[in-house]
Short mmCIF file of C-alpha atoms and ligand atoms in Angstrom, two decimals:
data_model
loop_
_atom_site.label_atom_id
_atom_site.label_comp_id
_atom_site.label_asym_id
_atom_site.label_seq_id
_atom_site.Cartn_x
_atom_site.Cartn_y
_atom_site.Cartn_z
CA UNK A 1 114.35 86.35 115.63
CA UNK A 2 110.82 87.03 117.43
CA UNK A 3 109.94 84.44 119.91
CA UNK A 4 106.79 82.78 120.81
CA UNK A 5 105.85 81.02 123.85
CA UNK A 6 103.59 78.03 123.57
CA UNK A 7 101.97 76.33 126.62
CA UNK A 8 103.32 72.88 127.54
CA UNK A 9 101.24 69.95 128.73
CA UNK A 10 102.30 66.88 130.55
CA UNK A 11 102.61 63.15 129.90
CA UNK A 12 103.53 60.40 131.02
CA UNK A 13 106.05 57.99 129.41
CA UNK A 14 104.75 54.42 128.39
CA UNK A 15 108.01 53.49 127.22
CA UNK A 16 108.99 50.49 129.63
CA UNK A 17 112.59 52.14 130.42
CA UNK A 18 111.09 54.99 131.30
CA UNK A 19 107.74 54.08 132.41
CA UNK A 20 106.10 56.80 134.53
CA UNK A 21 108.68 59.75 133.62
CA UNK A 22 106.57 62.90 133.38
CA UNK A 23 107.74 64.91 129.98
CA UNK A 24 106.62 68.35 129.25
CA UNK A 25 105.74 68.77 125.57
CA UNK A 26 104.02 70.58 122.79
CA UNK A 27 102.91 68.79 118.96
CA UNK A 28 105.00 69.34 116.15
CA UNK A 29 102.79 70.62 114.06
CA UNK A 30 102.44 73.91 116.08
CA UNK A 31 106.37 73.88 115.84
CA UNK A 32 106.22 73.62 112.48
CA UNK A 33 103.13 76.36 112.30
CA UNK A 34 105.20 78.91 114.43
CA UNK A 35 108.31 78.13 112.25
CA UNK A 36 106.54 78.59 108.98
CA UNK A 37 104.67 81.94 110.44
CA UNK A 38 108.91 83.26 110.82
CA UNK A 39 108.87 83.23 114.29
CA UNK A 40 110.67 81.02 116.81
CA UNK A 41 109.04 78.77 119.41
CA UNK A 42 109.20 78.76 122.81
CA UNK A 43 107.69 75.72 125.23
CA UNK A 44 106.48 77.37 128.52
CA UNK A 45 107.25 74.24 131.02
CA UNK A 46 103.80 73.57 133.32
CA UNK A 47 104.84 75.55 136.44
CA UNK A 48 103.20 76.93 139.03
CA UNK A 49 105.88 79.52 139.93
CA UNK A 50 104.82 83.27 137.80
CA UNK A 51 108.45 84.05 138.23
CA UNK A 52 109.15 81.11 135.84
CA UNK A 53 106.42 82.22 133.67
CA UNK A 54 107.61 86.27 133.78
CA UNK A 55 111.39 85.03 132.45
CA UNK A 56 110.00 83.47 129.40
CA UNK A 57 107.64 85.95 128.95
CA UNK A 58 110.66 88.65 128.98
CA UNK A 59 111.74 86.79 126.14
CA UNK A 60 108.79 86.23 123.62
CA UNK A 61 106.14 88.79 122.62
CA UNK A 62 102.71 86.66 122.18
CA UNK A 63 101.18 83.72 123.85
CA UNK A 64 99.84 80.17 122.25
CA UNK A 65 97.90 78.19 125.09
CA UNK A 66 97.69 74.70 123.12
CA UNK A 67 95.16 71.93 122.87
CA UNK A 68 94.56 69.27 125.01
CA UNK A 69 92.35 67.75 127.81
CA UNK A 70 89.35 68.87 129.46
CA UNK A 71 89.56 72.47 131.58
CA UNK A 72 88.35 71.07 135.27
CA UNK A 73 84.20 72.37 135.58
CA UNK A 74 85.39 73.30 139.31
CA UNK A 75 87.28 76.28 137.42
CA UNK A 76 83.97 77.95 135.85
CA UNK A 77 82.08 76.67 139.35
CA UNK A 78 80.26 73.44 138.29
CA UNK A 79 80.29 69.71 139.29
CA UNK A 80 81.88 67.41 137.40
CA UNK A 81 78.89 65.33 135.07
CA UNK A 82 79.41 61.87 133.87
CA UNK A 83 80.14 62.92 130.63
CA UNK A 84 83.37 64.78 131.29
CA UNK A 85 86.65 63.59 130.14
CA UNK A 86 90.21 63.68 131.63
CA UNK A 87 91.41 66.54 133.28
CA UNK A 88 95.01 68.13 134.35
CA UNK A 89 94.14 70.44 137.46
CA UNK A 90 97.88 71.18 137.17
CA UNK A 91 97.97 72.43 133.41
CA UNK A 92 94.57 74.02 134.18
CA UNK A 93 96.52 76.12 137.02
CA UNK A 94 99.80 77.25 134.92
CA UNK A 95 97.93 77.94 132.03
CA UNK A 96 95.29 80.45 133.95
CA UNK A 97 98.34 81.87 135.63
CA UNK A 98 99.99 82.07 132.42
CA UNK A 99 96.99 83.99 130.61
CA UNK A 100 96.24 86.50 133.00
CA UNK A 101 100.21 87.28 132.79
CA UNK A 102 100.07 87.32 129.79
CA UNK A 103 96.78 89.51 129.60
CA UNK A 104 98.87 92.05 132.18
CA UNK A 105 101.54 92.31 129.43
CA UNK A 106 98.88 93.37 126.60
CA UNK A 107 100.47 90.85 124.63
CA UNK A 108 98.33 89.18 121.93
CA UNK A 109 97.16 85.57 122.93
CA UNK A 110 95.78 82.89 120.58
CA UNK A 111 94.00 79.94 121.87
CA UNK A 112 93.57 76.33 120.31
CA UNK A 113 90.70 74.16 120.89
CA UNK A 114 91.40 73.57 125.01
CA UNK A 115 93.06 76.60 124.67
CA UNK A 116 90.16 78.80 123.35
CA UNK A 117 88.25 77.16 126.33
CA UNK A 118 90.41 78.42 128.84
CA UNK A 119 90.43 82.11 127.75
CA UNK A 120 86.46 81.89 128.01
CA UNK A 121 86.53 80.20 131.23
CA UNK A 122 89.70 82.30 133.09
CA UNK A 123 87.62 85.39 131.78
CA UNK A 124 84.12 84.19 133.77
CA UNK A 125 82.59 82.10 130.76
CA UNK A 126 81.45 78.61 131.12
CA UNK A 127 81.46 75.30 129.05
CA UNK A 128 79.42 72.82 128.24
CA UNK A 129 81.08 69.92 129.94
CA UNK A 130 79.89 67.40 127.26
CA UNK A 131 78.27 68.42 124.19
CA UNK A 132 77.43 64.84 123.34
CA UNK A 133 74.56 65.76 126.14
CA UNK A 134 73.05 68.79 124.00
CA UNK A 135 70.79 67.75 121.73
CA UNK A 136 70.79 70.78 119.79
CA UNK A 137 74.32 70.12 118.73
CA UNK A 138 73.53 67.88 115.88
CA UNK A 139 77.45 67.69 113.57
CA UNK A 140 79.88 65.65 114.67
CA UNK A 141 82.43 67.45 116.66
CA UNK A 142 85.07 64.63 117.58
CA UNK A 143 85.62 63.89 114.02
CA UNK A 144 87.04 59.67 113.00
CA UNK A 145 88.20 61.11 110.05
CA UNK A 146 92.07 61.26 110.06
CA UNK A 147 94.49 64.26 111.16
CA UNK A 148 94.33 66.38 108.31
CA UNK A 149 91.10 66.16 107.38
CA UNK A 150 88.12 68.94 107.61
CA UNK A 151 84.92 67.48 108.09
CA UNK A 152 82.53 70.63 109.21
CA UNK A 153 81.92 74.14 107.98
CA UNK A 154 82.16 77.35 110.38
CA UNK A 155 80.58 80.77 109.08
CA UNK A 156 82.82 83.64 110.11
CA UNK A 157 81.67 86.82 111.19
CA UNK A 158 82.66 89.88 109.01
CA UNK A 159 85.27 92.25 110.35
CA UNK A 160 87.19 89.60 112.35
CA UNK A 161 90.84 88.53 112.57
CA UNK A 162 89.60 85.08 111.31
CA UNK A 163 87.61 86.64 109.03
CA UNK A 164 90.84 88.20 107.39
CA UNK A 165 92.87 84.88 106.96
CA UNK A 166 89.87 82.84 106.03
CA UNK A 167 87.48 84.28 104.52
CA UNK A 168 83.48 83.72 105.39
CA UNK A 169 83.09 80.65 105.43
CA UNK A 170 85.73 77.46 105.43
CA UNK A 171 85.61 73.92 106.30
CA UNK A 172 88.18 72.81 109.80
CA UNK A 173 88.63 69.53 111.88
CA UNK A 174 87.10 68.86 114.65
CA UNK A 175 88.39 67.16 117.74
CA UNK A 176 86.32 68.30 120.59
CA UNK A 177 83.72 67.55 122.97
CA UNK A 178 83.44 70.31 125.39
CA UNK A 179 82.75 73.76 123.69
CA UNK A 180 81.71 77.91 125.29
CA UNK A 181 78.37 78.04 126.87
CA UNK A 182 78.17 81.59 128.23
CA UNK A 183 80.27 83.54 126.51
CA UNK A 184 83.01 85.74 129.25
CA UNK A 185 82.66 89.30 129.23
CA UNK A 186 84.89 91.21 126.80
CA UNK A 187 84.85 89.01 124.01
CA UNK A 188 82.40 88.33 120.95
CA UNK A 189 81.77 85.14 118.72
CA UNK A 190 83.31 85.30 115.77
CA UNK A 191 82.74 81.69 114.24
CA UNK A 192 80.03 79.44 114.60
CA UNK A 193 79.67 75.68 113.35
CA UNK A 194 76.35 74.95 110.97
CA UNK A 195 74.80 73.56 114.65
CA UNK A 196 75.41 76.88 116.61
CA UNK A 197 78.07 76.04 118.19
CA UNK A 198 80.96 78.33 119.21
CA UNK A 199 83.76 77.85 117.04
CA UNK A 200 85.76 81.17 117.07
CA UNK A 201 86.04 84.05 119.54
CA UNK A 202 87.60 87.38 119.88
CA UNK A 203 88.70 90.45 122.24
CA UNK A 204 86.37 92.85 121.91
CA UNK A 205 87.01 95.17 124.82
CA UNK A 206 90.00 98.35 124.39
CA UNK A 207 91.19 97.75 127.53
CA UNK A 208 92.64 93.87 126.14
CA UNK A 209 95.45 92.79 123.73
CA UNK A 210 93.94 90.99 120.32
CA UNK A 211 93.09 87.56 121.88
CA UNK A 212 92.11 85.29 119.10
CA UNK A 213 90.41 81.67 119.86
CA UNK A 214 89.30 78.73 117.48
CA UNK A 215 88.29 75.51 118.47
CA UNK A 216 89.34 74.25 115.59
CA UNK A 217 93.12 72.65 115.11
CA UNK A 218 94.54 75.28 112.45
CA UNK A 219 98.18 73.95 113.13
CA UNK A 220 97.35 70.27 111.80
CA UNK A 221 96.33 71.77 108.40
CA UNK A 222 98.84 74.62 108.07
CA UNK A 223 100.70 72.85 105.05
CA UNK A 224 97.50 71.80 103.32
CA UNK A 225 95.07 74.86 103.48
CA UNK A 226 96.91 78.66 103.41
CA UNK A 227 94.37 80.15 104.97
CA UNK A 228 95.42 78.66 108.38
CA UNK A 229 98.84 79.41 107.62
CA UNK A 230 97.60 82.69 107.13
CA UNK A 231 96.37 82.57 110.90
CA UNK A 232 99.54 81.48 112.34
CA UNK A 233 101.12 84.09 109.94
CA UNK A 234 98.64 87.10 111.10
CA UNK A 235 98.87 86.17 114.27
CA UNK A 236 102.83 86.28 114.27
CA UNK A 237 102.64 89.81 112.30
CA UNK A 238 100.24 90.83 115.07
CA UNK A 239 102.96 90.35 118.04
CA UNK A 240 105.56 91.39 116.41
CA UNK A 241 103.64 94.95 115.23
CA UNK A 242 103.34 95.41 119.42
CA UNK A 243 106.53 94.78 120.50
CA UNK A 244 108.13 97.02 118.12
MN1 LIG B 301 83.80 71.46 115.80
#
């Protein structure tokens, strides 16, 4: 079966027997999304070591970099501001190491919420380290609603791979508060919220595998709205088209 390879995060145990004990992990619901999509999942462990990250690689054919905390400001080459949240220098460090091997591949990357972040900002974009700070950004982006609902619309931009699993316009959850402030070379916007915000991104350079970004949680609604099974499901198809 074709094999994906999903970035891991750290955390540590509360659990009093094992209080402290770092575990490397990935949510279930992008399990379940890759499953459903007919591929199989693969957790890339957080590791320095590219040697590490080249054997799994051998073995899968497309990248997910996962969701998570905040990408460190010192990688884009800002200050930290009051207003940023936790970080994980170490996850920050696999996961650019794992992207640009994964970029040297050409195989097809898709980025979720942190994960679209870190494509922008390992490519020379930057992020807005807050956007509680921006006035302009008016919707609320760290939704109180529960998991699987969708409290905000994004308009899509024709011709794009979200474009072709949902359509131009759809409603998505929202658990951010960091988002793309100057876009990286290479790519192009291909989702905004009703506030302007970057919400979707693209490769738009020959020289790059499809890289597909969304801010966005897609694999917490995957049983409830087919379109983002439909983007787990594309972006499956995708991979698999390039390896064989
Ligand atoms: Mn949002």
């Amino acid at each position: 079966m074709f094999r994906v390879g999903l970035s891991g995060a750290l955390i540590a145990d509360q659990d009093k027997h094992w209080e402290g004990s770092n575990r490397h992990y990935v949510n279930d619901a992008y399990i379940q999304s890759v499953y459903t999509a007919g591929a199989v999942p693969l957790i890339i462990p957080v590791t320095n070591d590219s040697d590490v990250i080249d054997s799994i690689l051998d073995i899968c054919g497309g990248v997910i970099l996962t969701g998570g905390v905040d990408i460190s400001p010192l990688v884009y080459g800002e200050e930290p501001i009051k207003g940023l949240g936790k970080l994980s220098p170490q996850r920050d460090e696999f996961e650019l190491l794992l992207f640009r091997r994964a970029l040297a591949r050409s195989y097809p990357i898709f980025g979720v919420c942190r994960g679209m972040q870190l494509i922008n900002a390992a490519l020379g974009g930057t992020l807005f380290q807050n956007i509680e700070d921006v006035p302009e950004f008016t919707i609320q982006h760290l939704q109180k609603a529960c998991r699987q609902a969708v409290t905000h619309h994004v308009d899509i931009e024709a011709g794009s791979y979200l474009m072709d699993a949902l359509g131009k316009t759809c409603l998505v959850n929202s658990w951010h508060h960091q988002a793309i402030k100057d876009l990286a070379p290479g790519l192009r916007v291909t989702a905004r919220s009703r506030d302007g915000l970057i919400e979707g991104i693209e490769s738009d350079n020959p020289d790059m595998p499809p890289i597909i970004g969304v801010q966005w949680h897609p694999e917490e609604l995957t049983s409830t709205i087919p379109g983002m099974a439909k983007l787990f499901k594309n972006f499956i198809d995708l991979c698999r088209k390039r390896v064989h």
